[in-house]
PDB file of C-alpha atoms in Angstrom:
ATOM      1  CA  MET A 745      -0.009  -0.008  -0.091  1.00 31.00           C
ATOM      2  CA  VAL A 746       1.228   3.603  -0.832  1.00 35.00           C
ATOM      3  CA  VAL A 747       0.275   6.359   1.144  1.00 38.00           C
ATOM      4  CA  ILE A 748       0.292   9.655  -0.510  1.00 38.00           C
ATOM      5  CA  SER A 749       0.494  12.586   2.112  1.00 39.00           C
ATOM      6  CA  LYS A 750      -0.267  16.125   0.881  1.00 37.00           C
ATOM      7  CA  LEU A 751       1.749  17.970   3.179  1.00 38.00           C
ATOM      8  CA  ASN A 752       2.766  21.547   3.270  1.00 39.00           C
ATOM      9  CA  LYS A 753       5.370  24.230   2.074  1.00 39.00           C
ATOM     10  CA  SER A 754       7.060  24.304   5.925  1.00 42.00           C
ATOM     11  CA  PHE A 755       7.696  20.273   5.171  1.00 39.00           C
ATOM     12  CA  TYR A 756       9.405  21.011   1.733  1.00 39.00           C
ATOM     13  CA  ASP A 757      11.758  23.561   3.738  1.00 44.00           C
ATOM     14  CA  PHE A 758      12.263  21.104   6.508  1.00 42.00           C
ATOM     15  CA  SER A 759      13.312  18.007   4.554  1.00 42.00           C
ATOM     16  CA  LYS A 760      14.598  19.707   1.362  1.00 42.00           C
ATOM     17  CA  SER A 761      12.397  17.136  -0.705  1.00 41.00           C
ATOM     18  CA  PHE A 762       9.506  17.467  -3.287  1.00 37.00           C
ATOM     19  CA  TYR A 763       6.095  18.852  -3.014  1.00 39.00           C
ATOM     20  CA  PRO A 764       3.719  16.796  -2.752  1.00 41.00           C
ATOM     21  CA  ILE A 765       5.678  13.809  -1.518  1.00 41.00           C
ATOM     22  CA  VAL A 766       5.240  10.308  -2.007  1.00 42.00           C
ATOM     23  CA  LEU A 767       6.087   8.114   1.049  1.00 44.00           C
ATOM     24  CA  LEU A 768       5.797   4.492   2.015  1.00 47.00           C
ATOM     25  CA  ASN A 769       4.791   4.224   5.563  1.00 58.00           C
ATOM     26  CA  THR A 770       8.196   2.664   6.457  1.00 65.00           C
ATOM     27  CA  ILE A 771       9.881   5.639   5.203  1.00 67.00           C
ATOM     28  CA  ASP A 772       7.700   7.938   6.779  1.00 67.00           C
ATOM     29  CA  LYS A 773       8.505   6.321  10.344  1.00 72.00           C
ATOM     30  CA  LEU A 774      12.201   6.288   9.371  1.00 77.00           C
ATOM     31  CA  PHE A 775      12.030  10.299   8.968  1.00 76.00           C
ATOM     32  CA  GLU A 776      10.056  10.889  12.150  1.00 75.00           C
ATOM     33  CA  LYS A 777      12.421   8.671  13.980  1.00 78.00           C
ATOM     34  CA  ILE A 778      15.555  10.632  12.510  1.00 79.00           C
ATOM     35  CA  ILE A 779      13.532  14.242  13.401  1.00 78.00           C
ATOM     36  CA  GLY A 780      12.782  12.697  16.679  1.00 77.00           C
ATOM     37  CA  LYS A 781      16.336  11.782  17.632  1.00 79.00           C
ATOM     38  CA  ARG A 782      17.436  15.110  16.692  1.00 81.00           C
ATOM     39  CA  LEU A 783      14.920  16.974  18.796  1.00 80.00           C
ATOM     40  CA  GLN A 784      16.031  14.613  21.783  1.00 79.00           C
ATOM     41  CA  PHE A 785      19.420  15.725  21.406  1.00 81.00           C
ATOM     42  CA  HIS A 786      19.035  19.334  20.914  1.00 79.00           C
ATOM     43  CA  SER A 787      16.516  19.595  23.939  1.00 78.00           C
ATOM     44  CA  ILE A 788      18.577  17.437  26.404  1.00 75.00           C
ATOM     45  CA  SER A 789      21.675  19.434  25.321  1.00 76.00           C
ATOM     46  CA  ASN A 790      19.924  22.403  26.104  1.00 76.00           C
ATOM     47  CA  ASN A 791      18.810  21.238  29.491  1.00 77.00           C
ATOM     48  CA  PHE A 792      15.189  21.814  28.580  1.00 81.00           C
ATOM     49  CA  VAL A 793      13.678  18.389  29.357  1.00 78.00           C
ATOM     50  CA  TYR A 794      12.999  18.608  33.157  1.00 78.00           C
ATOM     51  CA  SER A 795      15.228  16.128  35.140  1.00 77.00           C
ATOM     52  CA  CYS A 796      12.180  14.068  36.602  1.00 78.00           C
ATOM     53  CA  GLN A 797      10.885  13.095  33.037  1.00 76.00           C
ATOM     54  CA  LEU A 798      11.793   9.320  32.485  1.00 73.00           C
ATOM     55  CA  GLY A 799      10.635   6.677  30.028  1.00 63.00           C
ATOM     56  CA  ARG A 800      12.321   6.054  26.835  1.00 61.00           C
ATOM     57  CA  LEU A 801      14.066   9.035  26.315  1.00 66.00           C
ATOM     58  CA  LYS A 802      17.861   9.378  25.947  1.00 65.00           C
ATOM     59  CA  HIS A 803      19.615   8.286  29.272  1.00 61.00           C
ATOM     60  CA  GLN A 804      16.059   8.418  30.933  1.00 64.00           C
ATOM     61  CA  SER A 805      14.444   5.222  31.090  1.00 64.00           C
ATOM     62  CA  ILE A 806      11.915   3.437  33.097  1.00 67.00           C
ATOM     63  CA  THR A 807      14.870   1.381  34.669  1.00 71.00           C
ATOM     64  CA  ASP A 808      15.982   4.893  36.007  1.00 72.00           C
ATOM     65  CA  ALA A 809      12.646   5.488  37.556  1.00 74.00           C
ATOM     66  CA  ASP A 810      12.819   2.329  39.087  1.00 79.00           C
ATOM     67  CA  VAL A 811      16.340   2.925  40.669  1.00 82.00           C
ATOM     68  CA  THR A 812      15.343   6.555  41.828  1.00 82.00           C
ATOM     69  CA  LEU A 813      12.330   5.505  43.476  1.00 85.00           C
ATOM     70  CA  THR A 814      14.090   2.549  45.305  1.00 87.00           C
ATOM     71  CA  TYR A 815      16.703   5.061  46.182  1.00 87.00           C
ATOM     72  CA  PHE A 816      14.037   7.547  47.789  1.00 87.00           C
ATOM     73  CA  ILE A 817      12.368   4.457  49.923  1.00 88.00           C
ATOM     74  CA  TRP A 818      15.800   3.152  51.108  1.00 91.00           C
ATOM     75  CA  SER A 819      17.104   6.200  52.038  1.00 89.00           C
ATOM     76  CA  GLY A 820      14.015   7.274  53.811  1.00 88.00           C
ATOM     77  CA  TRP A 821      14.242   3.967  55.783  1.00 89.00           C
ATOM     78  CA  VAL A 822      17.802   4.838  56.805  1.00 89.00           C
ATOM     79  CA  LYS A 823      16.711   8.101  58.054  1.00 90.00           C
ATOM     80  CA  LYS A 824      13.561   6.331  59.820  1.00 88.00           C
ATOM     81  CA  LEU A 825      11.158   8.035  57.649  1.00 89.00           C
ATOM     82  CA  SER A 826       8.343   6.503  55.682  1.00 87.00           C
ATOM     83  CA  THR A 827       7.867   7.272  51.925  1.00 90.00           C
ATOM     84  CA  SER A 828       4.366   8.044  50.771  1.00 90.00           C
ATOM     85  CA  THR A 829       3.513   8.381  47.053  1.00 90.00           C
ATOM     86  CA  LEU A 830       0.693   9.684  44.920  1.00 91.00           C
ATOM     87  CA  ALA A 831       0.341   8.436  41.379  1.00 89.00           C
ATOM     88  CA  PHE A 832      -1.688  10.261  38.885  1.00 89.00           C
ATOM     89  CA  ASP A 833      -2.907   9.806  35.132  1.00 87.00           C
ATOM     90  CA  ILE A 834      -3.680  12.486  32.528  1.00 84.00           C
ATOM     91  CA  THR A 835      -6.703  11.805  30.830  1.00 79.00           C
ATOM     92  CA  GLN A 836      -6.509  11.151  26.892  1.00 69.00           C
ATOM     93  CA  PHE A 837      -3.035  13.059  27.106  1.00 69.00           C
ATOM     94  CA  PHE A 838      -2.097  12.818  23.351  1.00 67.00           C
ATOM     95  CA  PRO A 839      -5.237  13.809  21.918  1.00 66.00           C
ATOM     96  CA  SER A 840      -5.658  16.620  24.342  1.00 67.00           C
ATOM     97  CA  LEU A 841      -2.213  18.477  23.398  1.00 70.00           C
ATOM     98  CA  ASN A 842      -2.658  21.821  22.150  1.00 73.00           C
ATOM     99  CA  TYR A 843      -0.932  21.978  18.863  1.00 72.00           C
ATOM    100  CA  HIS A 844      -1.038  25.666  18.818  1.00 75.00           C
ATOM    101  CA  LEU A 845       0.774  25.878  22.094  1.00 80.00           C
ATOM    102  CA  LEU A 846       3.373  23.321  21.060  1.00 78.00           C
ATOM    103  CA  PRO A 847       5.176  25.277  18.482  1.00 79.00           C
ATOM    104  CA  LEU A 848       5.667  28.101  21.249  1.00 82.00           C
ATOM    105  CA  ILE A 849       7.127  25.766  23.536  1.00 82.00           C
ATOM    106  CA  LEU A 850       9.605  24.606  20.801  1.00 81.00           C
ATOM    107  CA  ASP A 851      10.678  28.307  20.309  1.00 83.00           C
ATOM    108  CA  LYS A 852      11.678  28.318  23.878  1.00 81.00           C
ATOM    109  CA  VAL A 853      14.154  25.402  23.218  1.00 81.00           C
ATOM    110  CA  CYS A 854      15.460  27.492  20.256  1.00 79.00           C
ATOM    111  CA  PHE A 855      14.781  25.431  17.518  1.00 80.00           C
ATOM    112  CA  ASP A 856      15.476  26.752  13.892  1.00 79.00           C
ATOM    113  CA  LEU A 857      12.543  28.889  12.417  1.00 81.00           C
ATOM    114  CA  LYS A 858      12.187  25.966   9.851  1.00 80.00           C
ATOM    115  CA  VAL A 859      11.453  23.565  12.409  1.00 78.00           C
ATOM    116  CA  LEU A 860       8.773  25.682  14.172  1.00 78.00           C
ATOM    117  CA  THR A 861       7.001  26.248  10.809  1.00 79.00           C
ATOM    118  CA  PHE A 862       7.264  22.556  10.216  1.00 76.00           C
ATOM    119  CA  PHE A 863       5.362  21.859  13.300  1.00 75.00           C
ATOM    120  CA  LYS A 864       2.935  24.318  13.058  1.00 73.00           C
ATOM    121  CA  ASN A 865       1.444  22.406  10.134  1.00 71.00           C
ATOM    122  CA  TYR A 866       2.667  18.809  10.285  1.00 70.00           C
ATOM    123  CA  LEU A 867       0.419  17.828  13.108  1.00 67.00           C
ATOM    124  CA  VAL A 868      -2.745  19.663  11.967  1.00 68.00           C
ATOM    125  CA  SER A 869      -4.696  19.930   8.513  1.00 70.00           C
ATOM    126  CA  ARG A 870      -3.086  16.903   7.152  1.00 69.00           C
ATOM    127  CA  LYS A 871      -4.384  14.915   4.356  1.00 73.00           C
ATOM    128  CA  THR A 872      -3.888  11.508   3.086  1.00 73.00           C
ATOM    129  CA  LYS A 873      -4.905   9.357  -0.070  1.00 74.00           C
ATOM    130  CA  TYR A 874      -4.468   5.750  -0.661  1.00 74.00           C
ATOM    131  CA  LEU A 875      -3.815   3.726  -3.466  1.00 76.00           C
ATOM    132  CA  TRP A 876      -4.419  -0.037  -3.939  1.00 78.00           C
ATOM    133  CA  ASN A 877      -3.746  -1.454  -7.354  1.00 79.00           C
ATOM    134  CA  ASN A 878      -6.407   0.556  -9.590  1.00 83.00           C
ATOM    135  CA  PHE A 879      -8.088   1.748  -6.843  1.00 84.00           C
ATOM    136  CA  SER A 880      -7.591   5.548  -5.792  1.00 83.00           C
ATOM    137  CA  SER A 881      -9.165   7.126  -2.522  1.00 82.00           C
ATOM    138  CA  SER A 882     -10.045  10.746  -2.268  1.00 83.00           C
ATOM    139  CA  PHE A 883      -8.052  12.872   0.203  1.00 80.00           C
ATOM    140  CA  CYS A 884      -9.224  12.293   3.784  1.00 75.00           C
ATOM    141  CA  ASN A 885      -8.158  14.306   7.050  1.00 72.00           C
ATOM    142  CA  VAL A 886      -5.652  12.517   9.228  1.00 65.00           C
ATOM    143  CA  ASP A 887      -5.272  14.969  12.205  1.00 60.00           C
ATOM    144  CA  VAL A 888      -4.169  12.440  14.380  1.00 54.00           C
ATOM    145  CA  GLY A 889      -1.800  14.983  16.225  1.00 54.00           C
ATOM    146  CA  VAL A 890       0.594  13.306  18.623  1.00 59.00           C
ATOM    147  CA  SER A 891      -0.545   9.723  18.619  1.00 59.00           C
ATOM    148  CA  GLN A 892       0.855   7.359  21.174  1.00 59.00           C
ATOM    149  CA  GLY A 893       2.204   5.256  18.207  1.00 60.00           C
ATOM    150  CA  LEU A 894       4.104   8.214  16.603  1.00 66.00           C
ATOM    151  CA  ALA A 895       7.707   8.166  16.622  1.00 68.00           C
ATOM    152  CA  LEU A 896       7.771  11.768  17.662  1.00 74.00           C
ATOM    153  CA  PHE A 897       5.399  11.322  20.674  1.00 74.00           C
ATOM    154  CA  LEU A 898       8.171  10.775  23.361  1.00 75.00           C
ATOM    155  CA  ILE A 899       9.944  13.749  22.715  1.00 79.00           C
ATOM    156  CA  LEU A 900       6.943  15.943  21.999  1.00 80.00           C
ATOM    157  CA  SER A 901       5.064  14.981  25.010  1.00 79.00           C
ATOM    158  CA  ALA A 902       8.339  15.551  27.049  1.00 81.00           C
ATOM    159  CA  LEU A 903       8.605  19.166  25.629  1.00 82.00           C
ATOM    160  CA  TYR A 904       5.106  19.893  26.314  1.00 83.00           C
ATOM    161  CA  LEU A 905       5.148  18.793  30.038  1.00 85.00           C
ATOM    162  CA  SER A 906       8.386  20.247  30.804  1.00 86.00           C
ATOM    163  CA  PRO A 907       7.275  23.901  31.258  1.00 87.00           C
ATOM    164  CA  ILE A 908       4.622  22.508  33.732  1.00 89.00           C
ATOM    165  CA  PHE A 909       7.215  20.541  35.775  1.00 89.00           C
ATOM    166  CA  TYR A 910       9.252  23.906  36.103  1.00 90.00           C
ATOM    167  CA  ILE A 911       6.473  25.922  37.104  1.00 91.00           C
ATOM    168  CA  LEU A 912       5.303  23.168  39.803  1.00 92.00           C
ATOM    169  CA  GLU A 913       8.612  22.982  41.197  1.00 91.00           C
ATOM    170  CA  LYS A 914       8.792  26.923  41.532  1.00 92.00           C
ATOM    171  CA  HIS A 915       5.290  26.778  43.375  1.00 93.00           C
ATOM    172  CA  LEU A 916       6.503  24.094  45.711  1.00 92.00           C
ATOM    173  CA  LYS A 917       9.546  25.832  46.700  1.00 91.00           C
ATOM    174  CA  ASN A 918       7.763  28.992  47.377  1.00 93.00           C
ATOM    175  CA  LEU A 919       5.129  27.198  49.546  1.00 92.00           C
ATOM    176  CA  LYS A 920       8.035  25.271  50.940  1.00 92.00           C
ATOM    177  CA  ILE A 921       6.376  21.837  50.205  1.00 92.00           C
ATOM    178  CA  PRO A 922       8.853  19.106  50.346  1.00 92.00           C
ATOM    179  CA  ILE A 923       8.049  17.024  47.542  1.00 91.00           C
ATOM    180  CA  SER A 924      10.069  15.087  44.852  1.00 89.00           C
ATOM    181  CA  ILE A 925       8.455  14.294  41.284  1.00 88.00           C
ATOM    182  CA  LEU A 926       8.927  11.459  38.824  1.00 86.00           C
ATOM    183  CA  SER A 927       7.012  11.447  35.391  1.00 82.00           C
ATOM    184  CA  PHE A 928       6.580   8.611  32.912  1.00 80.00           C
ATOM    185  CA  VAL A 929       5.579  10.306  29.813  1.00 71.00           C
ATOM    186  CA  ASP A 930       1.820  10.970  30.735  1.00 75.00           C
ATOM    187  CA  ASN A 931       1.695   9.723  34.376  1.00 82.00           C
ATOM    188  CA  GLY A 932       3.418  11.453  37.282  1.00 85.00           C
ATOM    189  CA  LEU A 933       4.108  10.350  40.926  1.00 88.00           C
ATOM    190  CA  PHE A 934       4.576  12.726  43.845  1.00 91.00           C
ATOM    191  CA  ILE A 935       7.004  11.501  46.636  1.00 92.00           C
ATOM    192  CA  SER A 936       7.008  12.622  50.210  1.00 92.00           C
ATOM    193  CA  GLN A 937       9.133  11.548  53.072  1.00 91.00           C
ATOM    194  CA  HIS A 938       8.131  12.154  56.957  1.00 89.00           C
ATOM    195  CA  LYS A 939       7.899  10.569  60.145  1.00 88.00           C
ATOM    196  CA  SER A 940       4.071  11.137  60.140  1.00 87.00           C
ATOM    197  CA  ILE A 941       2.195   9.695  57.280  1.00 86.00           C
ATOM    198  CA  SER A 942      -0.622  12.182  58.092  1.00 87.00           C
ATOM    199  CA  ILE A 943       1.857  15.326  57.270  1.00 91.00           C
ATOM    200  CA  SER A 944       2.894  13.575  54.174  1.00 90.00           C
ATOM    201  CA  ASN A 945      -0.675  13.252  52.922  1.00 90.00           C
ATOM    202  CA  VAL A 946      -0.977  17.063  53.562  1.00 92.00           C
ATOM    203  CA  ASN A 947       1.916  17.786  51.219  1.00 93.00           C
ATOM    204  CA  LEU A 948       0.614  15.221  48.552  1.00 93.00           C
ATOM    205  CA  PHE A 949      -2.635  16.970  48.572  1.00 93.00           C
ATOM    206  CA  TYR A 950      -1.308  20.434  47.964  1.00 93.00           C
ATOM    207  CA  SER A 951       1.044  19.167  45.242  1.00 93.00           C
ATOM    208  CA  TYR A 952      -1.863  17.434  43.502  1.00 92.00           C
ATOM    209  CA  ASN A 953      -3.818  20.661  44.011  1.00 92.00           C
ATOM    210  CA  ILE A 954      -1.031  22.587  42.330  1.00 93.00           C
ATOM    211  CA  VAL A 955      -0.328  20.162  39.360  1.00 91.00           C
ATOM    212  CA  PHE A 956      -4.177  19.781  38.667  1.00 91.00           C
ATOM    213  CA  THR A 957      -4.539  23.427  38.301  1.00 91.00           C
ATOM    214  CA  LEU A 958      -1.210  23.729  36.017  1.00 91.00           C
ATOM    215  CA  LEU A 959      -2.493  20.868  33.910  1.00 88.00           C
ATOM    216  CA  THR A 960      -5.900  22.478  33.311  1.00 87.00           C
ATOM    217  CA  LYS A 961      -4.659  25.591  32.270  1.00 86.00           C
ATOM    218  CA  PHE A 962      -2.460  23.715  29.639  1.00 85.00           C
ATOM    219  CA  GLY A 963      -5.778  22.231  28.382  1.00 83.00           C
ATOM    220  CA  LEU A 964      -4.978  18.813  30.205  1.00 84.00           C
ATOM    221  CA  VAL A 965      -7.100  16.607  32.748  1.00 82.00           C
ATOM    222  CA  VAL A 966      -6.291  14.560  35.678  1.00 85.00           C
ATOM    223  CA  GLU A 967      -8.020  11.205  35.458  1.00 85.00           C
ATOM    224  CA  HIS A 968      -8.737  11.065  39.035  1.00 86.00           C
ATOM    225  CA  GLY A 969     -10.103   7.348  38.991  1.00 84.00           C
ATOM    226  CA  LYS A 970      -6.660   6.201  38.053  1.00 86.00           C
ATOM    227  CA  SER A 971      -5.257   8.282  41.074  1.00 89.00           C
ATOM    228  CA  GLU A 972      -3.472   5.726  43.857  1.00 89.00           C
ATOM    229  CA  VAL A 973      -1.533   6.386  47.041  1.00 90.00           C
ATOM    230  CA  PHE A 974       1.185   3.990  48.417  1.00 89.00           C
ATOM    231  CA  TYR A 975       3.060   4.257  51.697  1.00 88.00           C
ATOM    232  CA  PHE A 976       6.301   2.280  52.199  1.00 86.00           C
ATOM    233  CA  SER A 977       7.083   1.816  55.659  1.00 79.00           C
ATOM    234  CA  ARG A 978       9.102  -0.312  57.926  1.00 78.00           C
ATOM    235  CA  VAL A 979       6.685   0.121  60.741  1.00 71.00           C
ATOM    236  CA  TYR A 980       5.449  -3.593  61.858  1.00 66.00           C
ATOM    237  CA  GLY A 981       2.141  -4.581  63.447  1.00 61.00           C
ATOM    238  CA  ASN A 982      -1.393  -3.727  62.463  1.00 60.00           C
ATOM    239  CA  PHE A 983      -2.490  -0.117  62.469  1.00 64.00           C
ATOM    240  CA  ASN A 984      -4.598   2.222  60.612  1.00 71.00           C
ATOM    241  CA  LEU A 985      -3.306   4.202  57.792  1.00 77.00           C
ATOM    242  CA  PRO A 986      -4.803   7.640  56.964  1.00 82.00           C
ATOM    243  CA  LEU A 987      -6.960   8.024  54.017  1.00 86.00           C
ATOM    244  CA  LEU A 988      -6.048  10.854  51.388  1.00 87.00           C
ATOM    245  CA  ASP A 989      -9.316  12.955  50.761  1.00 86.00           C
ATOM    246  CA  LEU A 990      -9.037  14.654  47.333  1.00 87.00           C
ATOM    247  CA  SER A 991     -12.842  15.158  47.156  1.00 87.00           C
ATOM    248  CA  PRO A 992     -12.142  18.870  47.741  1.00 87.00           C
ATOM    249  CA  LEU A 993     -10.629  18.813  44.450  1.00 84.00           C
ATOM    250  CA  GLU A 994     -13.480  16.650  42.661  1.00 82.00           C
ATOM    251  CA  GLY A 995     -11.261  13.646  43.046  1.00 82.00           C
ATOM    252  CA  PRO A 996     -11.823  10.448  45.242  1.00 83.00           C
ATOM    253  CA  ILE A 997     -11.026   9.555  48.880  1.00 85.00           C
ATOM    254  CA  LEU A 998      -8.052   7.194  48.116  1.00 86.00           C
ATOM    255  CA  LEU A 999      -7.413   4.232  50.102  1.00 81.00           C
ATOM    256  CA  PRO A1000      -3.890   3.543  51.201  1.00 76.00           C
ATOM    257  CA  LYS A1001      -1.909   0.784  49.741  1.00 66.00           C
ATOM    258  CA  ASN A1002       0.678  -0.280  52.309  1.00 58.00           C
ATOM    259  CA  THR A1003       3.899  -1.716  50.825  1.00 57.00           C
TER     260      THR A1003
END
């Protein structure tokens, strides 16, 4: 199957190819992987990707997230602290990205103007035509944006979320809330350490409130139903763990999972 994609003039400038362009699916994916690797190299070299963002990025894999979380838990135990974590998920993250905001974020990373122009049009107003033997379809819209299967989705999603985490970090510091953050593409994890789990819950609540507000301003929504709280403690015996009440934020009352 041959896919004829009618791309805009900006892609012509970016790839120095011809217009309209005829691509096989495999060639299209190859171009996207090349562009994605260059975007990652440039973004990470300029320290734009927030350090907490892990998950299939260059030198920032899920394994790194496991090691980091394990380090937090064990170092807390050495200090006789319990570690509390609050995990949250962003609803329909990839279809919800604001494609008008994305080029503005790329501009902050100091990409070339041609790259910015390319992304202003590449993710929207695209059309595709399919050929099969003697059959030729009419052009149809393929505004899939940053779909999860796209080779560019990892770096584009990381770049989109980076400003949110930088703003979040600043708010937490100003409010003197001792919270650490880990991010796995469209999932996030707050980590709080304290001798009192109740105090950790207060820190987790305020952090959740801030990120909920920030994500809303960026056009994203937290999926409350997937939020979970975990406690990692070396305290033995039967005792009642406090609930984490997110109902003031239109969220659920989370039952703790003791680990």
